[in-house]
PDB file of C-alpha atoms in Angstrom:
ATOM      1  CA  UNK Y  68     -22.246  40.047  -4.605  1.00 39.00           C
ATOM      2  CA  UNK Y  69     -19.825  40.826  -1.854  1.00 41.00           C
ATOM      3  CA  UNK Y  70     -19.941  37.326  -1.346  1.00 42.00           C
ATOM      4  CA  UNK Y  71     -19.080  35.736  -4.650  1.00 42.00           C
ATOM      5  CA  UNK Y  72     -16.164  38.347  -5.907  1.00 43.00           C
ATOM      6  CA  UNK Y  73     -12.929  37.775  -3.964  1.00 43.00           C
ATOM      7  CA  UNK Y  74     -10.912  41.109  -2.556  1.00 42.00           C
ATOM      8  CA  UNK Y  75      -7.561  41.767  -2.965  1.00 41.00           C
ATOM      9  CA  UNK Y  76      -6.200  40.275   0.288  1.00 41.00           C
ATOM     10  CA  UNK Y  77      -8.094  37.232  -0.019  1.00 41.00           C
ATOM     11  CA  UNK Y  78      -6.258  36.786  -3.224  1.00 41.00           C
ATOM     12  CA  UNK Y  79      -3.190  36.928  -1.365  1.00 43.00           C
ATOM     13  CA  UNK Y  80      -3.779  33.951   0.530  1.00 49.00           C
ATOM     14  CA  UNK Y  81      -4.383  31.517  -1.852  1.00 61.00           C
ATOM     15  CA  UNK Y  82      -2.123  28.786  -2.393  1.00 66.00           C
ATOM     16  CA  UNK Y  83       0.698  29.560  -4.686  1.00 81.00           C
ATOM     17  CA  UNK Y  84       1.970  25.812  -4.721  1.00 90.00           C
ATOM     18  CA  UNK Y  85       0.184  23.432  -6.900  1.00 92.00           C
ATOM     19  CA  UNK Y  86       0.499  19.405  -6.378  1.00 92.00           C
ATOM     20  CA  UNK Y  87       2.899  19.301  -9.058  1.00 93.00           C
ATOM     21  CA  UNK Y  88       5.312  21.389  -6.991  1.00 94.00           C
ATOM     22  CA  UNK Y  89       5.192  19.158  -3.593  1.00 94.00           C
ATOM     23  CA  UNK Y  90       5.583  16.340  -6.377  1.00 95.00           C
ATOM     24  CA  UNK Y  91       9.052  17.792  -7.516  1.00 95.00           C
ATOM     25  CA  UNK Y  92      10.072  18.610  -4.209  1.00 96.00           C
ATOM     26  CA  UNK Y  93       8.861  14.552  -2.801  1.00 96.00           C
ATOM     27  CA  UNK Y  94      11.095  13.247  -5.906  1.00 96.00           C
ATOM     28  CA  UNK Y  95      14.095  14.977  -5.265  1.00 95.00           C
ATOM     29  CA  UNK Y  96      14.168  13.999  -1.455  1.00 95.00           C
ATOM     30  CA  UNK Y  97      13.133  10.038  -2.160  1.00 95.00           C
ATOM     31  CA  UNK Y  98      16.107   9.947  -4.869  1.00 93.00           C
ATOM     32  CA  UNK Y  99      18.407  11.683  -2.928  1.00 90.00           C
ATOM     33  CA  UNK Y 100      17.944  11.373   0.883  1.00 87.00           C
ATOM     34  CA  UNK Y 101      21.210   8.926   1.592  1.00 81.00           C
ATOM     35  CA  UNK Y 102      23.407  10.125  -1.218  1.00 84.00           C
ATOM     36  CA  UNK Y 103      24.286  13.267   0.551  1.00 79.00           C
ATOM     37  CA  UNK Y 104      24.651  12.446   4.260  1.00 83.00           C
ATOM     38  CA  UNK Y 105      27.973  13.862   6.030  1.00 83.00           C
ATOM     39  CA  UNK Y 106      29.233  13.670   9.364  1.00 83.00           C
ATOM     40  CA  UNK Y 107      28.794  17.456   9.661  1.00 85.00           C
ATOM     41  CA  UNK Y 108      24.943  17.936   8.399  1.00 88.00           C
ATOM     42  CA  UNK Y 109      23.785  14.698   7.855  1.00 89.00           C
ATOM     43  CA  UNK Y 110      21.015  14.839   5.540  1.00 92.00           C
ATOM     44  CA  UNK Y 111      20.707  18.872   5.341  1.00 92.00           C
ATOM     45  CA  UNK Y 112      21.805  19.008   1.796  1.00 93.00           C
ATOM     46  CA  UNK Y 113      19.152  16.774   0.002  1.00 93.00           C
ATOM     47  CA  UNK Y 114      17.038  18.883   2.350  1.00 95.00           C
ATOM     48  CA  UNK Y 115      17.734  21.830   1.156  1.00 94.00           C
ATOM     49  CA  UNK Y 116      18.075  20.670  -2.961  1.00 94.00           C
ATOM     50  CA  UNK Y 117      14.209  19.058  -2.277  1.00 95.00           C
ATOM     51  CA  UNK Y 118      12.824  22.272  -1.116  1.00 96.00           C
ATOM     52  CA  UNK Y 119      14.215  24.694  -3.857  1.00 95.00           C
ATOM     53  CA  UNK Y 120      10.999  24.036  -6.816  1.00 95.00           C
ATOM     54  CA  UNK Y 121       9.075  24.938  -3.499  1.00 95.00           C
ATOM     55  CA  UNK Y 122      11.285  27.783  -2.545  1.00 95.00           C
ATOM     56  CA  UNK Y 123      11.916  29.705  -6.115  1.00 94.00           C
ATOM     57  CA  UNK Y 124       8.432  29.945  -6.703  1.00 94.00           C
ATOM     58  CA  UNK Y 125       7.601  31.151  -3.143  1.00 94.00           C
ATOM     59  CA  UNK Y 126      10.696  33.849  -2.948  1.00 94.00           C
ATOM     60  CA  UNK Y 127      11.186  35.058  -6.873  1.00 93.00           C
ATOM     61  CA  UNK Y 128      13.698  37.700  -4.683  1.00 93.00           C
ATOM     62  CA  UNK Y 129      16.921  36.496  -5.375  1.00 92.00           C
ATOM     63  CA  UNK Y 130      17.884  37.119  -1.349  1.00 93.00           C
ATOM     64  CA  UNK Y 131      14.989  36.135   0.036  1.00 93.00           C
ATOM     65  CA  UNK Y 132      15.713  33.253  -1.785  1.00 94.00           C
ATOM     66  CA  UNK Y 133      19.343  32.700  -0.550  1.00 93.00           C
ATOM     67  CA  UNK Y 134      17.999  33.053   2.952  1.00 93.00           C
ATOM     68  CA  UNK Y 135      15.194  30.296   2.674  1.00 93.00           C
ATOM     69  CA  UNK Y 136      18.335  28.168   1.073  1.00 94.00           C
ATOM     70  CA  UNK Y 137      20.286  28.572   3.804  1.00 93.00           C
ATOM     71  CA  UNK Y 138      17.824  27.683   6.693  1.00 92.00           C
ATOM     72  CA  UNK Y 139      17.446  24.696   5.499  1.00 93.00           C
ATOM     73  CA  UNK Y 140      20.735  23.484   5.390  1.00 92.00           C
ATOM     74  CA  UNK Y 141      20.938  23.859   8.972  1.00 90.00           C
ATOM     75  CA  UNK Y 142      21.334  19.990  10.650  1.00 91.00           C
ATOM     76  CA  UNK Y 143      18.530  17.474   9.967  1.00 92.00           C
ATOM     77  CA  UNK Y 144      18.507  13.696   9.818  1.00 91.00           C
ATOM     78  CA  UNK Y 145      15.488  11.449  10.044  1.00 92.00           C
ATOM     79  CA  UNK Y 146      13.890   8.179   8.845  1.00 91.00           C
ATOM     80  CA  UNK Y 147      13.536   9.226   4.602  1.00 90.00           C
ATOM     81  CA  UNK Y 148      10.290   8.066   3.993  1.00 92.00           C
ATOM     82  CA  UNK Y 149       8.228   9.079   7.204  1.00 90.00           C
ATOM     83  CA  UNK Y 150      10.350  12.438   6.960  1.00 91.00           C
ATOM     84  CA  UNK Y 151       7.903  13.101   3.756  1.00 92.00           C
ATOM     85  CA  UNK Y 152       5.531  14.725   6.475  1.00 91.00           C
ATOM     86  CA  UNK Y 153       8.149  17.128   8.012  1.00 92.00           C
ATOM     87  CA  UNK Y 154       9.221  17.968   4.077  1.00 94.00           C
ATOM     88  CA  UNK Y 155       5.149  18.538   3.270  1.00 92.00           C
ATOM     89  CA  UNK Y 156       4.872  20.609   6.636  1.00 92.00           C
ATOM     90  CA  UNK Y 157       8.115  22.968   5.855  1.00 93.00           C
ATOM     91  CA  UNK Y 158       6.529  23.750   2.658  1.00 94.00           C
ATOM     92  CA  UNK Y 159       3.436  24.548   4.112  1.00 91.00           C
ATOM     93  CA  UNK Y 160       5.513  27.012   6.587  1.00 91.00           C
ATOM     94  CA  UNK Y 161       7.214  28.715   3.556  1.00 93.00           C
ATOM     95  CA  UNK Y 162       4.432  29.497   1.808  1.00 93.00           C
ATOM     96  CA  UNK Y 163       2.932  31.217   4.627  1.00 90.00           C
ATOM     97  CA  UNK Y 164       6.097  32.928   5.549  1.00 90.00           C
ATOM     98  CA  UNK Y 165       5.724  33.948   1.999  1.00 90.00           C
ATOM     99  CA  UNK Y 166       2.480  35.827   2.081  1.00 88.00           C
ATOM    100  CA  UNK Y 167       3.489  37.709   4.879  1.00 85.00           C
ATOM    101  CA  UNK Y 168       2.620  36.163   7.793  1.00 84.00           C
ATOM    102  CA  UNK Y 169       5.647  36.919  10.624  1.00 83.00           C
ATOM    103  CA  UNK Y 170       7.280  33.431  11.069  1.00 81.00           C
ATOM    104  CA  UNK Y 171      10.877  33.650  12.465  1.00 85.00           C
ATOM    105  CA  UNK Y 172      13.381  31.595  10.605  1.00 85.00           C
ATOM    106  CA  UNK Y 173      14.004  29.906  13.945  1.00 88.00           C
ATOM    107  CA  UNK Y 174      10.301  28.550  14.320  1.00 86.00           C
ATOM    108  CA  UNK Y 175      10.775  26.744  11.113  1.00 89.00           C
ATOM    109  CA  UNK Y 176      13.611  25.227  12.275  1.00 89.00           C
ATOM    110  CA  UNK Y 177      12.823  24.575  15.783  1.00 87.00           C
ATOM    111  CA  UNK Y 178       9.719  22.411  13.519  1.00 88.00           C
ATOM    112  CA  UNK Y 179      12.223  20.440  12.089  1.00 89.00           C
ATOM    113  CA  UNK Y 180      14.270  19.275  14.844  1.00 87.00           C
ATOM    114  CA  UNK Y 181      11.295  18.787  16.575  1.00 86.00           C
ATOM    115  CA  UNK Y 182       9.861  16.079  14.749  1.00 87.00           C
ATOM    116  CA  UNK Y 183      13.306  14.688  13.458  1.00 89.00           C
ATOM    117  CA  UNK Y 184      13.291  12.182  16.509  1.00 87.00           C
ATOM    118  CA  UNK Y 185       9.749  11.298  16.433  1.00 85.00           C
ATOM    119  CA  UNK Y 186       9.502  10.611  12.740  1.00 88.00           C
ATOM    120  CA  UNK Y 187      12.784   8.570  12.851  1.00 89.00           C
ATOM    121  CA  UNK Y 188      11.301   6.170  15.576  1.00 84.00           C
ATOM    122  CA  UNK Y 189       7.946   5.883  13.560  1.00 85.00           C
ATOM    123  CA  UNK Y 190      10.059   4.884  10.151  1.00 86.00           C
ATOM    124  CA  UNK Y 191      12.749   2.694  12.089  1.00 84.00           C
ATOM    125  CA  UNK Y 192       9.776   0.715  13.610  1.00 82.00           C
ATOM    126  CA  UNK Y 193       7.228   0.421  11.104  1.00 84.00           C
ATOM    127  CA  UNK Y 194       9.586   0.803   8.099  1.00 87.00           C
ATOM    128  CA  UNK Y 195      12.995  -1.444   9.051  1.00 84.00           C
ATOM    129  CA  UNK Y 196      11.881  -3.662  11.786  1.00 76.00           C
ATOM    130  CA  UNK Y 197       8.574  -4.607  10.608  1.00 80.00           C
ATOM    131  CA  UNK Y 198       7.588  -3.839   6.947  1.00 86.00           C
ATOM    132  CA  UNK Y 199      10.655  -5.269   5.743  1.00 85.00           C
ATOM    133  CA  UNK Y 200      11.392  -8.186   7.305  1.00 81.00           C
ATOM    134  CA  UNK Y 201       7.831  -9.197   6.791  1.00 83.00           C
ATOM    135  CA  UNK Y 202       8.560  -8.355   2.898  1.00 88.00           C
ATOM    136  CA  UNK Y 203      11.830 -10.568   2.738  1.00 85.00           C
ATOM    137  CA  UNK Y 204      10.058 -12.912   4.264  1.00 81.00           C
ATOM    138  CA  UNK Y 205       7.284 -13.197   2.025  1.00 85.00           C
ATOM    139  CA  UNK Y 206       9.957 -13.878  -0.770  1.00 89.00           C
ATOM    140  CA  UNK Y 207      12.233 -15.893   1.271  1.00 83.00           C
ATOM    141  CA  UNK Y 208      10.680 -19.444  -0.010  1.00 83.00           C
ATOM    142  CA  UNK Y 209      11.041 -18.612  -3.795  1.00 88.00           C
ATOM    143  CA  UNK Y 210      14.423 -17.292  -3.228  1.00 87.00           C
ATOM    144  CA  UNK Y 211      14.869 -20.502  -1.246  1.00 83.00           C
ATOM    145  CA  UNK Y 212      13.735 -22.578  -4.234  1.00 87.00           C
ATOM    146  CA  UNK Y 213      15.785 -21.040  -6.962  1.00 88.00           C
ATOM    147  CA  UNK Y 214      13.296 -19.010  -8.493  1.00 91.00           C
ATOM    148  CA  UNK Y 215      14.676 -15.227  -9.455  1.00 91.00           C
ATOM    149  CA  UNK Y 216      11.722 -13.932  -8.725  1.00 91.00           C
ATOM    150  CA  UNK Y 217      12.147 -13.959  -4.975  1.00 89.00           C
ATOM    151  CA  UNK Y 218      15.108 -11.733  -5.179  1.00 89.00           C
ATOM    152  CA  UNK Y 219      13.541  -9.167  -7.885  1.00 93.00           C
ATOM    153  CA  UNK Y 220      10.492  -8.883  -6.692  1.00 93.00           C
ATOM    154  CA  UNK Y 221      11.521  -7.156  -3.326  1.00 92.00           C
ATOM    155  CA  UNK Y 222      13.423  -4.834  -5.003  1.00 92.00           C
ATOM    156  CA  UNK Y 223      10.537  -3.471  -6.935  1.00 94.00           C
ATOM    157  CA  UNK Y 224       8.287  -3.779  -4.223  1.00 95.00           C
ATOM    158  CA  UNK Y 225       9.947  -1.772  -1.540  1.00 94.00           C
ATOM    159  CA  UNK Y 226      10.681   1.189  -3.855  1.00 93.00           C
ATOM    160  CA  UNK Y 227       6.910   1.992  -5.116  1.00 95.00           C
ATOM    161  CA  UNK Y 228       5.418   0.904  -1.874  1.00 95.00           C
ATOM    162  CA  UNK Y 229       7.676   3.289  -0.063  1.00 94.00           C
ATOM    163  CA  UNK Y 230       7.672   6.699  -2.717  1.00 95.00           C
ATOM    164  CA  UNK Y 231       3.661   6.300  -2.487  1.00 95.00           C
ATOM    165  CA  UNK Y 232       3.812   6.299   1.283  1.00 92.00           C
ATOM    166  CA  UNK Y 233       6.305   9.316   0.913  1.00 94.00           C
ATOM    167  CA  UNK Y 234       3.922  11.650  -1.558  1.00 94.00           C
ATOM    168  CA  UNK Y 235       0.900  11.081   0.001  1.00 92.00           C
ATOM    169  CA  UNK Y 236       3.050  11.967   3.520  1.00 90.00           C
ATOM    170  CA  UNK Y 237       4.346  14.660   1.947  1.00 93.00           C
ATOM    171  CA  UNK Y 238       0.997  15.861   0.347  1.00 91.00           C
ATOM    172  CA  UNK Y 239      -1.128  15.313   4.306  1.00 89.00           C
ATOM    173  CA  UNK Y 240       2.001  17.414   5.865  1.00 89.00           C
ATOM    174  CA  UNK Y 241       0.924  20.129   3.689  1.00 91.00           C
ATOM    175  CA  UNK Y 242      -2.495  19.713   3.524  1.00 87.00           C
ATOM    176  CA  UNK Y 243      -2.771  19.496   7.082  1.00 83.00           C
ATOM    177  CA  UNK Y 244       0.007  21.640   9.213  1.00 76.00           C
ATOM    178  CA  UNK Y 245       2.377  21.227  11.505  1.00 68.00           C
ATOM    179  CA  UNK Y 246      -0.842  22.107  14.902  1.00 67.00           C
ATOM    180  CA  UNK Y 247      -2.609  18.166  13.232  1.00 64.00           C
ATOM    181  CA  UNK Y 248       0.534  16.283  13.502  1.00 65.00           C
ATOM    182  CA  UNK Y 249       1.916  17.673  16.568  1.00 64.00           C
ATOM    183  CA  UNK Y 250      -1.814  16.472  17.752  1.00 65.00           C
ATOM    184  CA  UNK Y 251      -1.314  13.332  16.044  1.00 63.00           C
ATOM    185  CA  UNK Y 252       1.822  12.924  18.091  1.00 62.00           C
ATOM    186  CA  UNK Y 253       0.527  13.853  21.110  1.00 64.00           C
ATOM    187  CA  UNK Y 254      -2.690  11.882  21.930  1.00 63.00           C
ATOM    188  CA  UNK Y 255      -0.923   8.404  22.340  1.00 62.00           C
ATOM    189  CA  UNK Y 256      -2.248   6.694  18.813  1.00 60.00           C
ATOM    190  CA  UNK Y 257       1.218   6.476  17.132  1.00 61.00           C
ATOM    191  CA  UNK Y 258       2.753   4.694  20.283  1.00 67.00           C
ATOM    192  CA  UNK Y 259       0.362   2.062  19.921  1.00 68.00           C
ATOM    193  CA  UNK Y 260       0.844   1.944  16.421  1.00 62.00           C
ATOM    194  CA  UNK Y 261       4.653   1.482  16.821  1.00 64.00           C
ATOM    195  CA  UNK Y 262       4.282  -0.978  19.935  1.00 69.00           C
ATOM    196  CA  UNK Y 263       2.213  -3.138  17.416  1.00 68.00           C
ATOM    197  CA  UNK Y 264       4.628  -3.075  14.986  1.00 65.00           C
ATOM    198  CA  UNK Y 265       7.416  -4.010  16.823  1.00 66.00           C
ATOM    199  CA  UNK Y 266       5.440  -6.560  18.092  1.00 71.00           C
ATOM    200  CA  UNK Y 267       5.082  -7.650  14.696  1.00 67.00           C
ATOM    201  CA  UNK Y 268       8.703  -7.021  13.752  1.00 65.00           C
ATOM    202  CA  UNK Y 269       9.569  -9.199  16.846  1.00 69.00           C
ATOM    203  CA  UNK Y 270       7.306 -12.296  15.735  1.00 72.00           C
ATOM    204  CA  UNK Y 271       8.959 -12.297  12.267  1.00 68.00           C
ATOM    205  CA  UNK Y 272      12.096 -11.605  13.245  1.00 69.00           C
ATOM    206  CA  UNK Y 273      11.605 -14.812  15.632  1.00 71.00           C
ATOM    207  CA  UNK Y 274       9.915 -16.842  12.305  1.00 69.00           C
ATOM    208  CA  UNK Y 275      13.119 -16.130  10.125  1.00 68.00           C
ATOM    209  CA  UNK Y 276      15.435 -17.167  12.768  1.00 71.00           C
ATOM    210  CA  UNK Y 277      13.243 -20.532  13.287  1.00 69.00           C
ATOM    211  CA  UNK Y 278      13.336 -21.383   9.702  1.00 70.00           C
ATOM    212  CA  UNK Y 279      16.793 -20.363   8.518  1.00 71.00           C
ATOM    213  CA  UNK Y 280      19.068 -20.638  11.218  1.00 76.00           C
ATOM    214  CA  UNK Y 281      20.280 -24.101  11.289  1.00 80.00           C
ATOM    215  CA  UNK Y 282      22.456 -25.379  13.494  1.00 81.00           C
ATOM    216  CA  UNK Y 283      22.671 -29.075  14.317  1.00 81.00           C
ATOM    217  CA  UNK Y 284      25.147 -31.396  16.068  1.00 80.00           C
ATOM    218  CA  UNK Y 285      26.051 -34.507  14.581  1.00 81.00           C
ATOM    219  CA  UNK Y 286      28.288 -36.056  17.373  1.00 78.00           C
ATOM    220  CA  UNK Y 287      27.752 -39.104  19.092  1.00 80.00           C
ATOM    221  CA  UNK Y 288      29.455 -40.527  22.099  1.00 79.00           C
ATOM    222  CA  UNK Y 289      29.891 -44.574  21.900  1.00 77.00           C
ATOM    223  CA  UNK Y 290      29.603 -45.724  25.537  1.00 71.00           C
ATOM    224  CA  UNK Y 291      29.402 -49.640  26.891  1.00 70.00           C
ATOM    225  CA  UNK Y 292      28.282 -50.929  23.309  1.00 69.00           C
ATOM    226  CA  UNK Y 293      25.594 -48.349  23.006  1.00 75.00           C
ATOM    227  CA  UNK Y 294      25.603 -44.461  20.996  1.00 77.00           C
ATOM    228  CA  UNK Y 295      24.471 -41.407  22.877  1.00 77.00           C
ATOM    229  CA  UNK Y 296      23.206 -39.043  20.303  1.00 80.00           C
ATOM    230  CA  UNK Y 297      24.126 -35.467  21.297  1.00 79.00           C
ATOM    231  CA  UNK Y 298      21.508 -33.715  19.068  1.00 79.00           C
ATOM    232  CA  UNK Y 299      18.625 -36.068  20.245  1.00 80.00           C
ATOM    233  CA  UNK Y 300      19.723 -35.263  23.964  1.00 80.00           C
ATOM    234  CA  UNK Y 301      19.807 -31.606  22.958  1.00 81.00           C
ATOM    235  CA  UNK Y 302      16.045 -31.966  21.114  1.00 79.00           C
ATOM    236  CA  UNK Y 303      14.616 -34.064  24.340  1.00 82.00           C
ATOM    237  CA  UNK Y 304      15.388 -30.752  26.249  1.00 83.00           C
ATOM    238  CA  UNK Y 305      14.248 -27.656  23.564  1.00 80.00           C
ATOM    239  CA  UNK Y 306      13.782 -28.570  20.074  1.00 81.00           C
ATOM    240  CA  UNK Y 307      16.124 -25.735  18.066  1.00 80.00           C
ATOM    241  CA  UNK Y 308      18.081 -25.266  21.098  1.00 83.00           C
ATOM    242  CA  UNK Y 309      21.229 -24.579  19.091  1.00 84.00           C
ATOM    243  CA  UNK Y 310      20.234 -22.073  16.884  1.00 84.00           C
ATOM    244  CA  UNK Y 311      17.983 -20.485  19.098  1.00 83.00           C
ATOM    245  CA  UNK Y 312      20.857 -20.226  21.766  1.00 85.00           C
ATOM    246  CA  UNK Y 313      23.400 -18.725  18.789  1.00 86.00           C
ATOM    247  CA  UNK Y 314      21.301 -16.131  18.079  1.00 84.00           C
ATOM    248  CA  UNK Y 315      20.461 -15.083  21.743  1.00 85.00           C
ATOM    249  CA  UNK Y 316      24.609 -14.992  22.246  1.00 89.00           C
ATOM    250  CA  UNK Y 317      24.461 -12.601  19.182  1.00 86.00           C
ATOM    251  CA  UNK Y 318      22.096 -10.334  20.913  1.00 84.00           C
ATOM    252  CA  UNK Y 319      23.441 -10.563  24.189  1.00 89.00           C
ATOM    253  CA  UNK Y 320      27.074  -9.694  23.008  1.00 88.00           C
ATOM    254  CA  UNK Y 321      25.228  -6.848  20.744  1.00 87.00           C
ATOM    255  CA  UNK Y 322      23.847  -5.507  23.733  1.00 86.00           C
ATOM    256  CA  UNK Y 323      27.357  -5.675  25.781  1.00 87.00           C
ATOM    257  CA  UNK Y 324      29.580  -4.471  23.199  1.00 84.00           C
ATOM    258  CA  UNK Y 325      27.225  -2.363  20.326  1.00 83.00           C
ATOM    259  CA  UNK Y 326      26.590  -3.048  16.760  1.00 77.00           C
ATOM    260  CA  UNK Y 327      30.372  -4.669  15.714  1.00 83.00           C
ATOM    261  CA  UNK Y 328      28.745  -6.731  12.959  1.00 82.00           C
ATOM    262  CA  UNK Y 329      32.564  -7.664  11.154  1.00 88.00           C
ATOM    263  CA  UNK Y 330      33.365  -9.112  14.368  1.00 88.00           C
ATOM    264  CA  UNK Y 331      30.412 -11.412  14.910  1.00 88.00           C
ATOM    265  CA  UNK Y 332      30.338 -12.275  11.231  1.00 88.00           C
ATOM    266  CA  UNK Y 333      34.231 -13.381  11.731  1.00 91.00           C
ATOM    267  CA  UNK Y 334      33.112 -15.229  14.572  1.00 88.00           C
ATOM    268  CA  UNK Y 335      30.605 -17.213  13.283  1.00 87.00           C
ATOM    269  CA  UNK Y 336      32.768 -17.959  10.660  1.00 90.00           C
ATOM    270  CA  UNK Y 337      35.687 -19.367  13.102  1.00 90.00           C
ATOM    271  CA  UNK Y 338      33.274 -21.323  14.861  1.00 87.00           C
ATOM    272  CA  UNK Y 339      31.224 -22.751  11.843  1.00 85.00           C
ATOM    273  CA  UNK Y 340      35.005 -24.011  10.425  1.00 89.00           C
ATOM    274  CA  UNK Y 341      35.922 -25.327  13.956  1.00 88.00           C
ATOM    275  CA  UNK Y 342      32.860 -27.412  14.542  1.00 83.00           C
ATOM    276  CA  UNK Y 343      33.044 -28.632  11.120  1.00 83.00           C
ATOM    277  CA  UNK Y 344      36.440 -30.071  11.463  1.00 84.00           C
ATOM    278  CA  UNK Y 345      36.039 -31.612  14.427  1.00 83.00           C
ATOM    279  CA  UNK Y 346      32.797 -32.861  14.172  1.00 79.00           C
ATOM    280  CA  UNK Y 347      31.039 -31.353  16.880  1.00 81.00           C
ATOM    281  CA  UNK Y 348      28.591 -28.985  14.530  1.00 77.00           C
TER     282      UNK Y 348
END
């Protein structure tokens, strides 16, 4: 009988949250996780707005509840989507701060800037440098033909693909607990997850610039009665030398002198008009 009816402090630690909660909180932070960045706080606000369904139902005290707002709006910034995990984990750590169990305000923070680098270089590898260019390029030949679809489709795409990753991140941060992901972390498999997907950002990133950069010179030099064709000379040596040689001086001045993307754009601009005019591009 012992066994079957459920004391009074075991009722205490039962979950208070329900799916539906970690739902609410998921939707606020996918909606609003780049609307309310600033220089000071970064993305501490939408933070803080995702976790308050969570929060109100785990601190009905009205001060309690002021100070769970204002620890998180401490600094955070991360990759969005991955940082579903940290949001499902900081849940988990309020509702056991909750019940009682002594967890400084610091320790939930420390958590969070913790995993803030990790989780950014898991969502800036997998997310931006290969599940998206792989997705534009999937759509690049219909967009290439004309057909609408192949600039719609992407943008449907990438916003359910990338909400479901974020719940069901969300939902195994919670589930699971900050001691499983650390672990996860830890034992080496999400570098080699990363390295192959920069491997596979690489290779696609390398596709797109084979099929849509096109450069191509058509200048010929007319020597003793016969033509010397400078592109033919130029394909003899590396077929796609041009473009392949543009976008390697892109990089390389990238590299040198950081991310100045209104500069290079203005640049390939004044060169594009210059070797159209004189013939030499």
């Amino acid at each position: 009988m012992s066994e079957v009816v459920k004391t009074a402090a075991e009722e205490t630690v039962e979950k208070k949250l329900t799916p539906k909660d970690i739902r609410q909180c998921t939707n606020r932070l996918y909606i609003g996780a780049e609307m309310s960045n600033s220089y000071e706080r970064l993305q501490a606000l939408v933070f803080c707005v995702s976790m308050i369904p969570a929060l109100k139902k785990l601190y009905p005290d009205k001060e309690e509840f002021k100070a769970a707002l204002k620890r998180h709006l401490m600094f955070y910034n991360t990759d969005s989507i991955p940082g579903g995990i940290i949001l499902g984990i900081t849940i988990g750590m309020e509702e056991e701060k909750s019940r009682g169990k002594e967890l400084a305000d610091e320790t939930i923070t420390s958590m969070k800037t913790g995993l803030m680098g990790p989780v950014a270089a898991i969502g800036d590898t997998i997310i931006w440098a290969a599940y998206m260019p792989i997705l534009i390029a999937l759509f690049l030949p219909l967009a290439n033909q004309g057909n609408p679809l192949g600039g719609i489709l992407p943008l449907i795409i990438y916003p359910v693909t990338t909400y479901i990753l974020m719940r069901y991140l969300a939902s195994t941060g919670y589930r699971v607990g900050k001691e499983s992901v650390l672990k996860i972390l830890k034992n080496g498999a999400m570098q080699a997850v990363i390295f192959v997907a920069n491997v596979i950002g690489l290779m696609m990133m390398g596709a797109l610039t084979a099929d849509y950069v096109t450069i191509d010179s058509p200048l010929t030099i007319t020597a003793s009665g016969s033509e010397f064709v400078v592109q033919d000379f130029l394909d003899s040596i590396l077929p796609g030398i041009l473009p392949l040689a543009a976008v390697f001086l892109i990089y390389w001045y990238m590299v040198r002198k950081g991310q100045k993307f209104t500069r290079i754009l203005l640049a390939v601009i004044a060169i594009s008009l210059i070797g159209g005019i004189t013939g030499i591009l």
